[in-house]
XYZ file of C-alpha atoms in Angstrom:
279
model
C 76.359 -17.126 47.149
C 74.450 -20.097 47.306
C 70.649 -19.321 47.730
C 68.906 -21.528 49.724
C 65.246 -21.164 50.947
C 65.288 -19.884 54.500
C 62.886 -21.786 57.287
C 61.775 -19.787 60.230
C 61.200 -21.325 63.678
C 57.596 -20.465 63.354
C 55.796 -22.222 60.641
C 54.149 -19.817 58.256
C 51.295 -22.086 57.343
C 47.877 -21.365 58.712
C 47.029 -22.663 62.250
C 44.716 -25.551 62.101
C 41.284 -25.119 63.796
C 40.573 -27.841 66.223
C 37.014 -28.602 67.242
C 35.693 -26.815 70.405
C 35.930 -28.832 73.486
C 32.677 -29.752 75.055
C 31.641 -27.420 77.870
C 29.760 -28.155 80.770
C 26.015 -27.936 79.951
C 26.815 -28.986 76.387
C 24.506 -31.498 74.386
C 26.640 -34.399 75.878
C 25.572 -33.534 79.688
C 22.173 -33.265 78.453
C 22.237 -36.359 76.906
C 23.117 -38.052 80.037
C 20.770 -36.496 82.253
C 17.744 -37.454 79.834
C 18.845 -40.980 80.130
C 18.648 -40.708 83.951
C 15.124 -39.039 83.500
C 13.907 -41.980 81.528
C 15.311 -44.437 83.744
C 13.101 -42.375 86.571
C 10.234 -42.519 84.460
C 10.520 -46.250 83.987
C 10.840 -46.842 87.905
C 7.753 -44.676 88.303
C 5.685 -46.875 85.905
C 7.162 -50.125 87.403
C 6.011 -49.094 90.815
C 2.655 -47.863 89.700
C 2.224 -51.287 87.896
C 3.262 -53.164 91.193
C 0.660 -51.173 93.096
C -1.840 -51.838 90.579
C -1.183 -55.535 90.982
C -1.066 -55.333 94.746
C -4.411 -53.559 94.609
C -5.855 -56.366 92.316
C -4.525 -59.031 94.661
C -6.190 -57.386 97.507
C -9.373 -57.125 96.222
C -9.323 -60.575 95.099
C -8.283 -61.861 98.484
C -10.852 -59.561 100.223
C -13.946 -60.876 97.757
C -12.704 -64.359 98.406
C -13.053 -64.248 102.171
C -16.327 -62.224 101.865
C -17.705 -65.044 99.683
C -16.590 -67.724 101.991
C -17.933 -65.567 105.020
C -21.512 -65.402 102.885
C -21.364 -69.290 102.556
C -20.830 -69.740 106.350
C -23.836 -67.743 107.022
C -25.988 -69.194 104.566
C -24.949 -72.624 105.902
C -25.947 -71.302 109.596
C -29.268 -70.029 108.396
C -30.037 -73.149 106.436
C -29.356 -75.568 109.335
C -31.459 -73.327 111.852
C -34.490 -73.016 109.327
C -34.371 -76.538 107.657
C -33.735 -75.114 104.223
C -31.314 -75.891 101.667
C -28.178 -73.867 101.854
C -28.111 -73.390 98.129
C -31.398 -71.491 98.170
C -30.113 -69.190 100.722
C -28.947 -65.864 99.483
C -26.649 -63.896 101.715
C -25.049 -60.538 100.707
C -22.639 -58.735 103.346
C -22.282 -55.020 102.552
C -18.561 -54.211 103.983
C -15.703 -52.546 102.037
C -13.186 -53.866 102.583
C -14.655 -56.972 104.097
C -11.588 -57.553 105.984
C -11.988 -54.529 108.039
C -14.024 -57.060 109.987
C -11.059 -58.573 111.387
C -9.946 -55.390 113.099
C -13.720 -53.723 114.122
C -15.364 -56.874 114.538
C -18.272 -55.121 112.664
C -20.544 -55.284 109.354
C -22.071 -52.272 107.944
C -25.193 -54.561 106.594
C -26.215 -57.790 105.425
C -29.073 -59.069 103.387
C -30.670 -62.443 103.311
C -33.334 -64.100 101.176
C -34.708 -67.516 102.196
C -37.418 -69.159 99.928
C -38.859 -71.448 102.898
C -38.138 -71.273 106.394
C -39.499 -73.218 109.169
C -39.221 -71.902 112.792
C -39.929 -73.593 115.890
C -40.003 -72.087 119.119
C -41.261 -73.672 122.380
C -44.859 -74.960 121.139
C -45.015 -73.147 118.084
C -43.688 -74.101 114.539
C -44.416 -72.046 111.536
C -43.094 -72.060 108.013
C -42.391 -68.883 106.578
C -42.368 -68.233 102.528
C -40.328 -65.812 100.407
C -38.575 -64.340 103.556
C -36.435 -61.232 102.803
C -34.434 -59.721 105.774
C -31.873 -56.803 106.178
C -29.865 -56.020 109.219
C -27.352 -52.971 109.802
C -24.915 -52.046 112.223
C -23.754 -55.598 113.082
C -21.586 -55.909 116.080
C -19.560 -58.821 117.325
C -19.635 -60.303 113.723
C -16.878 -62.846 114.169
C -18.940 -64.683 116.980
C -22.507 -65.578 115.871
C -23.316 -66.408 119.726
C -23.117 -62.711 120.491
C -23.755 -61.180 117.191
C -26.130 -58.067 117.393
C -27.751 -56.087 114.870
C -28.682 -52.564 115.594
C -31.767 -52.423 113.279
C -33.237 -55.182 111.377
C -36.455 -55.630 109.106
C -37.976 -58.617 107.419
C -40.830 -59.450 105.322
C -42.377 -62.761 104.207
C -45.425 -64.604 103.840
C -47.421 -67.458 105.401
C -49.503 -69.667 102.889
C -53.216 -70.515 103.681
C -52.513 -74.284 104.355
C -49.932 -73.115 107.194
C -52.673 -70.572 108.287
C -55.368 -73.209 108.685
C -52.983 -75.638 110.716
C -52.558 -72.621 113.170
C -56.075 -71.403 113.331
C -57.505 -74.741 113.941
C -59.805 -74.644 111.068
C -59.903 -73.981 107.212
C -58.909 -70.203 106.687
C -58.913 -68.562 103.176
C -58.794 -65.234 101.406
C -62.061 -63.696 101.117
C -61.962 -60.180 99.621
C -62.547 -59.899 95.955
C -61.882 -56.162 95.793
C -58.635 -56.264 97.630
C -59.622 -53.272 99.676
C -60.753 -54.658 103.288
C -58.112 -57.732 103.593
C -60.611 -59.845 104.895
C -60.304 -63.701 105.491
C -62.801 -66.126 106.014
C -62.422 -69.150 108.862
C -64.352 -71.835 108.842
C -64.369 -74.027 111.938
C -66.137 -77.351 112.991
C -67.879 -76.948 116.235
C -70.119 -78.982 118.709
C -73.565 -77.451 119.318
C -75.882 -79.704 121.309
C -74.065 -82.871 120.373
C -73.975 -82.033 116.720
C -70.937 -81.068 114.820
C -71.572 -77.921 112.649
C -69.368 -75.751 110.735
C -69.050 -71.820 111.819
C -68.313 -69.434 108.961
C -66.255 -66.449 110.306
C -64.942 -63.457 108.309
C -62.342 -60.904 109.775
C -59.596 -58.699 108.954
C -56.482 -60.519 110.443
C -53.587 -58.233 112.216
C -51.319 -59.082 114.668
C -50.400 -58.051 118.441
C -46.754 -57.398 118.791
C -46.262 -58.373 122.402
C -48.137 -61.733 122.500
C -47.673 -62.488 118.836
C -51.097 -63.756 118.846
C -52.923 -62.964 115.245
C -56.095 -60.801 115.812
C -59.375 -60.916 113.810
C -60.999 -57.413 113.906
C -64.391 -56.434 112.590
C -65.743 -60.112 112.806
C -68.973 -61.512 111.530
C -69.904 -65.089 111.816
C -72.858 -67.108 110.689
C -74.016 -70.796 111.496
C -75.543 -72.402 108.005
C -76.166 -68.827 106.830
C -77.762 -67.588 110.294
C -75.958 -64.787 111.810
C -74.351 -65.414 115.084
C -75.017 -62.832 117.858
C -71.868 -60.874 118.984
C -72.069 -62.503 122.372
C -71.702 -65.937 121.278
C -68.961 -64.871 118.588
C -66.565 -63.517 120.853
C -65.586 -67.157 122.883
C -65.489 -68.534 119.202
C -62.885 -65.982 118.278
C -60.966 -66.354 121.749
C -60.893 -69.935 120.907
C -59.139 -69.370 117.625
C -56.705 -66.529 118.336
C -55.461 -68.352 121.560
C -53.851 -70.828 119.509
C -53.116 -68.832 116.562
C -49.838 -67.551 117.857
C -46.470 -66.963 115.891
C -43.053 -67.875 117.035
C -40.921 -65.694 119.240
C -38.088 -64.010 117.343
C -36.762 -61.951 120.365
C -36.526 -58.317 119.545
C -37.407 -58.730 115.950
C -41.109 -58.011 116.519
C -44.182 -58.789 114.188
C -45.401 -55.230 112.827
C -48.194 -56.031 110.473
C -50.022 -58.610 108.513
C -51.971 -58.232 105.348
C -54.101 -60.917 103.772
C -53.430 -61.248 99.960
C -54.616 -64.242 97.598
C -51.362 -66.224 98.427
C -51.584 -66.021 102.177
C -50.745 -63.475 104.972
C -47.833 -61.215 104.122
C -46.191 -59.968 107.200
C -43.576 -57.543 108.056
C -41.031 -57.443 111.013
C -38.995 -54.684 112.525
C -36.605 -54.713 115.373
C -33.536 -52.868 117.071
C -30.725 -54.880 119.057
C -31.656 -57.777 117.688
C -29.342 -60.842 118.579
C -28.596 -63.381 115.823
C -28.919 -66.295 118.443
C -32.828 -65.383 118.750
C -33.356 -65.952 115.105
C -31.458 -69.182 114.621
C -32.190 -70.446 118.200
C -28.527 -71.523 118.571
């Protein structure tokens, strides 16, 4: 009997262990979701950058139009008061500025003018170092209709200009700075002779008539005091022509004598731009 090895249908060798199949939710799937999340973060970053760039562009455009509007306002003011436009400072307060295209309003505006000559009717006055602030400005896109809800301004009238207005030499006469008195020297005719009358007084302003007033006056002629009954017509002759320009609803509030001249302040409500520019 031949002995041959016997082979069974089923191998007797150990079964080979294969790697487990990747299950749902395994590391491979997590890797795919992580990639998607990374793409989402990148998309958000790109969107944020685009938004930031658009915001920067919007700010630049807004500032550009605001600067252009400020130059235009400076040109209008310079033309109306005989000033150099490069010396006129204009700052518009509006954020964003382009909102004016929808609202036709500005929150506020500041103006500085070193020298402004204003002519109204028969009165011409040169103001110095003018600073003005207006708020609540309506109809801002049409200068002929522009109105400021409130406005205030300060400035100065120099002594040479005051002397021209008063018809006599006027100067500061207050060494202590407490009383704010001025001295006016005016040539007058007395019995055919020309004499100088010296008057000291405290200047002020009458809002309605815009006349410069002279309170607590005293006068002398060649060092001799002039009685009040003779002083009154002299003062009336001075103040009658000592009138400041009409600025509409922007009215003269006060005058104060200083070594440089008369400092003034003005206040007003519902002030029309056309009343200030004469246009």
